[in-house]
Short mmCIF file of C-alpha atoms in Angstrom, two decimals:
data_model
loop_
_atom_site.label_atom_id
_atom_site.label_comp_id
_atom_site.label_asym_id
_atom_site.label_seq_id
_atom_site.Cartn_x
_atom_site.Cartn_y
_atom_site.Cartn_z
CA UNK A 653 144.45 -0.20 -1.24
CA UNK A 654 146.90 -0.73 -3.80
CA UNK A 655 148.19 3.38 -4.83
CA UNK A 656 147.70 2.35 -8.50
CA UNK A 657 143.81 2.11 -8.55
CA UNK A 658 143.65 4.39 -6.59
CA UNK A 659 145.01 6.63 -8.82
CA UNK A 660 143.53 4.92 -11.71
CA UNK A 661 140.08 5.67 -10.33
CA UNK A 662 140.39 9.18 -9.24
CA UNK A 663 141.60 9.61 -12.69
CA UNK A 664 138.30 9.46 -13.65
CA UNK A 665 136.85 11.76 -11.45
CA UNK A 666 139.38 14.42 -12.71
CA UNK A 667 137.80 17.23 -13.92
CA UNK A 668 139.11 18.29 -17.34
CA UNK A 669 136.80 19.66 -20.15
CA UNK A 670 139.66 21.82 -21.36
CA UNK A 671 142.57 20.05 -21.97
CA UNK A 672 140.45 16.74 -22.21
CA UNK A 673 144.11 15.07 -20.18
CA UNK A 674 142.74 13.56 -16.93
CA UNK A 675 144.95 12.90 -14.24
CA UNK A 676 145.11 10.96 -11.02
CA UNK A 677 147.06 10.61 -8.22
CA UNK A 678 147.25 8.68 -5.34
CA UNK A 679 149.89 8.61 -1.59
CA UNK A 680 150.10 6.80 1.11
CA UNK A 681 151.31 8.80 3.84
CA UNK A 682 153.46 7.46 6.55
CA UNK A 683 150.64 6.52 8.59
CA UNK A 684 149.76 4.26 6.23
CA UNK A 685 146.42 6.00 4.78
CA UNK A 686 146.08 6.06 1.06
CA UNK A 687 145.06 9.88 -0.13
CA UNK A 688 143.82 11.06 -3.61
CA UNK A 689 143.68 13.89 -5.77
CA UNK A 690 142.54 14.57 -9.48
CA UNK A 691 143.24 17.36 -11.58
CA UNK A 692 140.91 20.33 -11.84
CA UNK A 693 141.29 23.03 -14.86
CA UNK A 694 140.06 26.06 -14.54
CA UNK A 695 138.86 28.17 -17.69
CA UNK A 696 141.20 31.00 -16.23
CA UNK A 697 144.47 29.48 -16.87
CA UNK A 698 146.13 28.78 -14.62
CA UNK A 699 144.24 28.57 -12.22
CA UNK A 700 143.99 24.44 -12.46
CA UNK A 701 145.25 22.32 -9.41
CA UNK A 702 147.61 19.44 -10.38
CA UNK A 703 147.00 16.23 -9.42
CA UNK A 704 149.66 15.66 -7.16
CA UNK A 705 148.67 18.96 -5.47
CA UNK A 706 145.48 17.75 -4.62
CA UNK A 707 146.47 14.22 -2.58
CA UNK A 708 148.44 16.78 -1.11
CA UNK A 709 145.85 18.69 -0.03
CA UNK A 710 143.68 15.54 1.07
CA UNK A 711 146.30 14.25 3.18
CA UNK A 712 146.84 17.22 4.95
CA UNK A 713 143.27 18.21 5.34
CA UNK A 714 143.38 13.92 7.07
CA UNK A 715 146.02 15.10 9.66
CA UNK A 716 148.74 13.03 7.77
CA UNK A 717 151.85 15.13 6.93
CA UNK A 718 154.24 12.76 5.22
CA UNK A 719 154.37 11.04 2.41
CA UNK A 720 155.83 7.56 1.95
CA UNK A 721 155.14 6.42 -1.50
CA UNK A 722 153.47 8.63 -4.47
CA UNK A 723 151.60 7.03 -7.85
CA UNK A 724 150.39 9.32 -10.53
CA UNK A 725 148.92 8.16 -13.63
CA UNK A 726 147.70 9.86 -16.92
CA UNK A 727 146.46 8.76 -20.54
CA UNK A 728 149.96 9.08 -22.54
CA UNK A 729 152.47 7.41 -24.48
CA UNK A 730 155.07 7.55 -21.71
CA UNK A 731 155.09 8.47 -17.97
CA UNK A 732 154.12 11.80 -17.57
CA UNK A 733 156.58 13.77 -15.04
CA UNK A 734 155.34 16.12 -12.48
CA UNK A 735 155.70 19.25 -12.81
CA UNK A 736 157.81 21.71 -11.34
CA UNK A 737 155.51 23.00 -9.05
CA UNK A 738 153.97 19.99 -7.78
CA UNK A 739 158.04 18.83 -7.62
CA UNK A 740 158.41 21.37 -4.96
CA UNK A 741 155.13 19.98 -3.09
CA UNK A 742 156.03 16.85 -2.90
CA UNK A 743 159.46 17.44 -1.82
CA UNK A 744 158.13 19.52 1.10
CA UNK A 745 156.65 16.36 2.78
CA UNK A 746 158.41 13.57 1.40
CA UNK A 747 161.67 12.78 2.41
CA UNK A 748 164.89 12.35 -0.45
CA UNK A 749 164.52 8.64 -0.80
CA UNK A 750 160.76 7.92 -0.68
CA UNK A 751 159.62 6.21 -4.24
CA UNK A 752 157.80 8.65 -6.77
CA UNK A 753 156.25 6.50 -9.66
CA UNK A 754 154.84 8.00 -12.96
CA UNK A 755 152.45 5.82 -14.94
CA UNK A 756 150.29 5.86 -18.02
CA UNK A 757 146.76 3.94 -18.05
CA UNK A 758 147.91 0.76 -20.42
CA UNK A 759 150.71 0.78 -17.21
CA UNK A 760 154.20 1.71 -18.71
CA UNK A 761 155.96 3.08 -15.52
CA UNK A 762 158.94 4.88 -14.07
CA UNK A 763 159.99 4.90 -10.58
CA UNK A 764 162.44 7.50 -9.48
CA UNK A 765 163.37 8.92 -5.60
CA UNK A 766 162.35 12.22 -4.74
CA UNK A 767 166.10 13.23 -4.79
CA UNK A 768 165.89 11.64 -8.75
CA UNK A 769 162.88 14.10 -9.44
CA UNK A 770 163.91 17.33 -7.97
CA UNK A 771 167.97 17.60 -7.69
CA UNK A 772 168.86 20.51 -5.22
CA UNK A 773 165.77 21.04 -3.86
CA UNK A 774 164.61 24.41 -1.99
CA UNK A 775 164.09 23.44 2.01
CA UNK A 776 163.61 25.80 5.17
CA UNK A 777 167.45 25.05 5.27
CA UNK A 778 167.58 27.90 2.62
CA UNK A 779 165.59 30.10 4.94
CA UNK A 780 167.84 29.80 8.41
CA UNK A 781 168.67 33.71 7.84
CA UNK A 782 165.26 34.91 7.52
#
């Protein structure tokens, strides 16, 4: 399944009654499976969930733990970058050379690596003395 198609489809199921800003994410795990997530808002801001976090949770729930590629789409004039928290979540489950594509619903895309998305990533190695 194409990641763009999966992200576009799940975006339509986003729960965004407050911002009306729907986001969809699809990732392919290293096993080849595709996992999707959409943003889910809550009236008690900031208790919502980002699309990327939802896709990562679905991946883990399915028994996968490594991201091979991720695609995120939103209806905006320019590709929307992942928030800081999602950058760290993606880096937890992806190698530094994994491609992250951010896109608009009308087809504009920007692809970067995880290393470019989050330079100076906090890793388990930082906790070696704990």
